[in-house]
Amino acid sequence: MSNYDPLDLRSQEQAQSDKQQRARLDRETEEADVKWLMSSKRGRRMVWRLLDQAGVFRLSFSTNAMTMSFQEGNRNYGLRLLSLIHSLCPELYPTMLKEQRNDRDNDGGR
């Protein structure tokens, strides 16, 4: 049985405040994690790989609606990551592109 009392407004306000605090801390942690990951060449390589695997830089069109829906879901997640990068550390995105281009050129375009 639940201890929820719909007339206890003070507890409801405290619960709402706690929920907002947890959400703010989660958001701050995610932002710090993205900045940390993008701060190293290894992290930027990993982010690039995730963006590529998510299909951010290619079309997700397919004649099969279910396949296209799945690919769009992956792409949406990649676009969310790309948006975080552009909002939190935009100065590192061109660095990541340059490193990727150099790695591709050095590997012979594999």
Tab-separated table of N, CA and C in Angstrom, residues 4-83:
chain	number	residue	atom	x	y	z
A	4	TYR	N	1.153	7.639	-0.263
A	4	TYR	CA	0.855	8.887	-0.952
A	4	TYR	C	-0.409	9.517	-0.380
A	5	ASP	N	-0.293	10.771	-0.025
A	5	ASP	CA	-1.434	11.530	0.497
A	5	ASP	C	-1.683	12.700	-0.447
A	6	PRO	N	-2.776	12.676	-1.203
A	6	PRO	CA	-3.029	13.737	-2.174
A	6	PRO	C	-3.260	15.103	-1.538
A	7	LEU	N	-3.468	15.153	-0.245
A	7	LEU	CA	-3.689	16.432	0.429
A	7	LEU	C	-2.418	17.012	1.048
A	8	ASP	N	-1.345	16.237	1.027
A	8	ASP	CA	-0.075	16.685	1.600
A	8	ASP	C	0.718	17.453	0.538
A	9	LEU	N	0.400	18.729	0.396
A	9	LEU	CA	1.018	19.556	-0.637
A	9	LEU	C	2.505	19.789	-0.396
A	10	ARG	N	2.897	19.898	0.845
A	10	ARG	CA	4.302	20.129	1.169
A	10	ARG	C	5.166	18.960	0.688
A	11	SER	N	4.727	17.748	0.922
A	11	SER	CA	5.475	16.563	0.460
A	11	SER	C	5.510	16.496	-1.059
A	12	GLN	N	4.405	16.861	-1.697
A	12	GLN	CA	4.364	16.860	-3.155
A	12	GLN	C	5.333	17.890	-3.733
A	13	GLU	N	5.386	19.059	-3.130
A	13	GLU	CA	6.320	20.091	-3.582
A	13	GLU	C	7.760	19.653	-3.368
A	14	GLN	N	8.022	19.014	-2.229
A	14	GLN	CA	9.377	18.529	-1.957
A	14	GLN	C	9.769	17.440	-2.953
A	15	ALA	N	8.847	16.538	-3.250
A	15	ALA	CA	9.122	15.473	-4.225
A	15	ALA	C	9.396	16.069	-5.604
A	16	GLN	N	8.630	17.080	-5.984
A	16	GLN	CA	8.836	17.743	-7.278
A	16	GLN	C	10.192	18.441	-7.307
A	17	SER	N	10.537	19.093	-6.225
A	17	SER	CA	11.825	19.764	-6.135
A	17	SER	C	12.973	18.760	-6.222
A	18	ASP	N	12.830	17.638	-5.524
A	18	ASP	CA	13.854	16.582	-5.584
A	18	ASP	C	14.008	16.041	-7.000
A	19	LYS	N	12.894	15.856	-7.680
A	19	LYS	CA	12.904	15.345	-9.049
A	19	LYS	C	13.611	16.333	-9.977
A	20	GLN	N	13.328	17.613	-9.834
A	20	GLN	CA	13.976	18.635	-10.654
A	20	GLN	C	15.472	18.703	-10.371
A	21	GLN	N	15.843	18.557	-9.110
A	21	GLN	CA	17.259	18.567	-8.722
A	21	GLN	C	17.993	17.388	-9.350
A	22	ARG	N	17.388	16.204	-9.298
A	22	ARG	CA	18.006	15.014	-9.907
A	22	ARG	C	18.149	15.193	-11.411
A	23	ALA	N	17.133	15.756	-12.061
A	23	ALA	CA	17.188	15.982	-13.509
A	23	ALA	C	18.298	16.976	-13.852
A	24	ARG	N	18.437	18.023	-13.053
A	24	ARG	CA	19.496	19.018	-13.286
A	24	ARG	C	20.875	18.385	-13.119
A	25	LEU	N	21.045	17.575	-12.084
A	25	LEU	CA	22.327	16.902	-11.865
A	25	LEU	C	22.643	15.919	-12.989
A	26	ASP	N	21.630	15.198	-13.452
A	26	ASP	CA	21.826	14.270	-14.572
A	26	ASP	C	22.262	15.026	-15.823
A	27	ARG	N	21.618	16.153	-16.094
A	27	ARG	CA	21.958	16.970	-17.263
A	27	ARG	C	23.393	17.503	-17.150
A	28	GLU	N	23.766	17.993	-15.974
A	28	GLU	CA	25.120	18.508	-15.772
A	28	GLU	C	26.161	17.415	-15.928
A	29	THR	N	25.850	16.221	-15.437
A	29	THR	CA	26.766	15.088	-15.573
A	29	THR	C	26.944	14.723	-17.042
A	30	GLU	N	25.838	14.673	-17.778
A	30	GLU	CA	25.917	14.355	-19.206
A	30	GLU	C	26.758	15.396	-19.945
A	31	GLU	N	26.555	16.661	-19.636
A	31	GLU	CA	27.321	17.723	-20.282
A	31	GLU	C	28.808	17.596	-19.966
A	32	ALA	N	29.140	17.326	-18.724
A	32	ALA	CA	30.540	17.163	-18.333
A	32	ALA	C	31.157	15.945	-19.024
A	33	ASP	N	30.383	14.884	-19.160
A	33	ASP	CA	30.880	13.679	-19.823
A	33	ASP	C	31.187	13.935	-21.297
A	34	VAL	N	30.306	14.657	-21.980
A	34	VAL	CA	30.528	14.963	-23.397
A	34	VAL	C	31.766	15.831	-23.556
A	35	LYS	N	31.906	16.841	-22.712
A	35	LYS	CA	33.095	17.703	-22.777
A	35	LYS	C	34.365	16.901	-22.525
A	36	TRP	N	34.318	16.013	-21.544
A	36	TRP	CA	35.482	15.175	-21.241
A	36	TRP	C	35.823	14.280	-22.428
A	37	LEU	N	34.805	13.649	-23.018
A	37	LEU	CA	35.030	12.740	-24.134
A	37	LEU	C	35.619	13.484	-25.337
A	38	MET	N	35.129	14.676	-25.592
A	38	MET	CA	35.610	15.446	-26.741
A	38	MET	C	36.965	16.109	-26.478
A	39	SER	N	37.448	16.075	-25.262
A	39	SER	CA	38.702	16.764	-24.935
A	39	SER	C	39.946	15.987	-25.364
A	40	SER	N	39.784	14.730	-25.759
A	40	SER	CA	40.954	13.954	-26.179
A	40	SER	C	40.756	13.423	-27.594
A	41	LYS	N	41.855	13.196	-28.262
A	41	LYS	CA	41.800	12.682	-29.630
A	41	LYS	C	41.104	11.317	-29.662
A	42	ARG	N	41.393	10.480	-28.701
A	42	ARG	CA	40.766	9.158	-28.629
A	42	ARG	C	39.253	9.286	-28.466
A	43	GLY	N	38.825	10.195	-27.621
A	43	GLY	CA	37.400	10.413	-27.408
A	43	GLY	C	36.718	10.933	-28.660
A	44	ARG	N	37.385	11.861	-29.358
A	44	ARG	CA	36.808	12.396	-30.591
A	44	ARG	C	36.710	11.313	-31.661
A	45	ARG	N	37.694	10.404	-31.693
A	45	ARG	CA	37.628	9.275	-32.635
A	45	ARG	C	36.422	8.399	-32.331
A	46	MET	N	36.197	8.173	-31.051
A	46	MET	CA	35.055	7.355	-30.634
A	46	MET	C	33.738	8.038	-30.980
A	47	VAL	N	33.638	9.340	-30.736
A	47	VAL	CA	32.425	10.090	-31.062
A	47	VAL	C	32.177	10.048	-32.563
A	48	TRP	N	33.225	10.231	-33.359
A	48	TRP	CA	33.063	10.184	-34.810
A	48	TRP	C	32.521	8.818	-35.241
A	49	ARG	N	33.071	7.765	-34.666
A	49	ARG	CA	32.615	6.408	-34.981
A	49	ARG	C	31.134	6.245	-34.630
A	50	LEU	N	30.720	6.759	-33.473
A	50	LEU	CA	29.312	6.681	-33.072
A	50	LEU	C	28.411	7.462	-34.028
A	51	LEU	N	28.857	8.659	-34.419
A	51	LEU	CA	28.075	9.459	-35.353
A	51	LEU	C	27.953	8.760	-36.703
A	52	ASP	N	29.044	8.159	-37.153
A	52	ASP	CA	29.031	7.439	-38.423
A	52	ASP	C	28.122	6.214	-38.349
A	53	GLN	N	28.235	5.442	-37.282
A	53	GLN	CA	27.393	4.258	-37.124
A	53	GLN	C	25.921	4.621	-36.991
A	54	ALA	N	25.628	5.777	-36.430
A	54	ALA	CA	24.242	6.225	-36.276
A	54	ALA	C	23.657	6.691	-37.601
A	55	GLY	N	24.512	6.924	-38.590
A	55	GLY	CA	24.034	7.336	-39.899
A	55	GLY	C	23.749	8.818	-40.004
A	56	VAL	N	24.406	9.608	-39.191
A	56	VAL	CA	24.171	11.054	-39.186
A	56	VAL	C	24.528	11.685	-40.528
A	57	PHE	N	25.536	11.160	-41.195
A	57	PHE	CA	26.040	11.785	-42.416
A	57	PHE	C	25.564	11.093	-43.690
A	58	ARG	N	24.493	10.304	-43.591
A	58	ARG	CA	23.935	9.664	-44.783
A	58	ARG	C	22.404	9.611	-44.665
A	59	LEU	N	21.770	9.409	-45.794
A	59	LEU	CA	20.318	9.306	-45.814
A	59	LEU	C	19.878	7.984	-45.200
A	60	SER	N	18.721	7.983	-44.600
A	60	SER	CA	18.201	6.748	-44.022
A	60	SER	C	17.024	6.212	-44.832
A	61	PHE	N	16.843	6.726	-46.050
A	61	PHE	CA	15.729	6.287	-46.878
A	61	PHE	C	15.852	4.806	-47.214
A	62	SER	N	14.714	4.150	-47.163
A	62	SER	CA	14.612	2.760	-47.584
A	62	SER	C	13.200	2.547	-48.102
A	63	THR	N	13.046	1.631	-49.044
A	63	THR	CA	11.700	1.325	-49.538
A	63	THR	C	10.927	0.503	-48.516
A	64	ASN	N	11.631	-0.075	-47.558
A	64	ASN	CA	10.986	-0.817	-46.470
A	64	ASN	C	10.765	0.161	-45.307
A	65	ALA	N	9.512	0.400	-44.966
A	65	ALA	CA	9.182	1.388	-43.941
A	65	ALA	C	9.780	1.038	-42.582
A	66	MET	N	9.798	-0.223	-42.237
A	66	MET	CA	10.339	-0.605	-40.929
A	66	MET	C	11.856	-0.394	-40.877
A	67	THR	N	12.531	-0.710	-41.947
A	67	THR	CA	13.979	-0.482	-42.010
A	67	THR	C	14.279	1.006	-41.909
A	68	MET	N	13.501	1.795	-42.645
A	68	MET	CA	13.717	3.235	-42.615
A	68	MET	C	13.422	3.804	-41.228
A	69	SER	N	12.395	3.313	-40.565
A	69	SER	CA	12.074	3.772	-39.209
A	69	SER	C	13.214	3.447	-38.256
A	70	PHE	N	13.756	2.255	-38.365
A	70	PHE	CA	14.874	1.858	-37.512
A	70	PHE	C	16.082	2.755	-37.767
A	71	GLN	N	16.397	2.984	-39.042
A	71	GLN	CA	17.549	3.824	-39.377
A	71	GLN	C	17.347	5.265	-38.923
A	72	GLU	N	16.125	5.759	-39.025
A	72	GLU	CA	15.833	7.113	-38.553
A	72	GLU	C	15.965	7.215	-37.040
A	73	GLY	N	15.607	6.155	-36.328
A	73	GLY	CA	15.793	6.136	-34.877
A	73	GLY	C	17.258	6.228	-34.507
A	74	ASN	N	18.087	5.449	-35.198
A	74	ASN	CA	19.533	5.515	-34.971
A	74	ASN	C	20.063	6.901	-35.299
A	75	ARG	N	19.616	7.435	-36.417
A	75	ARG	CA	20.079	8.749	-36.851
A	75	ARG	C	19.663	9.836	-35.864
A	76	ASN	N	18.462	9.725	-35.334
A	76	ASN	CA	17.977	10.697	-34.357
A	76	ASN	C	18.878	10.713	-33.121
A	77	TYR	N	19.290	9.540	-32.665
A	77	TYR	CA	20.185	9.492	-31.515
A	77	TYR	C	21.531	10.140	-31.849
A	78	GLY	N	22.030	9.870	-33.040
A	78	GLY	CA	23.284	10.491	-33.466
A	78	GLY	C	23.168	11.996	-33.574
A	79	LEU	N	22.028	12.473	-34.077
A	79	LEU	CA	21.812	13.918	-34.177
A	79	LEU	C	21.741	14.570	-32.799
A	80	ARG	N	21.211	13.831	-31.834
A	80	ARG	CA	21.177	14.342	-30.458
A	80	ARG	C	22.602	14.521	-29.937
A	81	LEU	N	23.464	13.533	-30.192
A	81	LEU	CA	24.858	13.634	-29.775
A	81	LEU	C	25.548	14.795	-30.491
A	82	LEU	N	25.304	14.932	-31.786
A	82	LEU	CA	25.897	16.020	-32.550
A	82	LEU	C	25.437	17.380	-32.009
A	83	SER	N	24.180	17.474	-31.636
A	83	SER	CA	23.652	18.712	-31.060
A	83	SER	C	24.339	19.043	-29.730
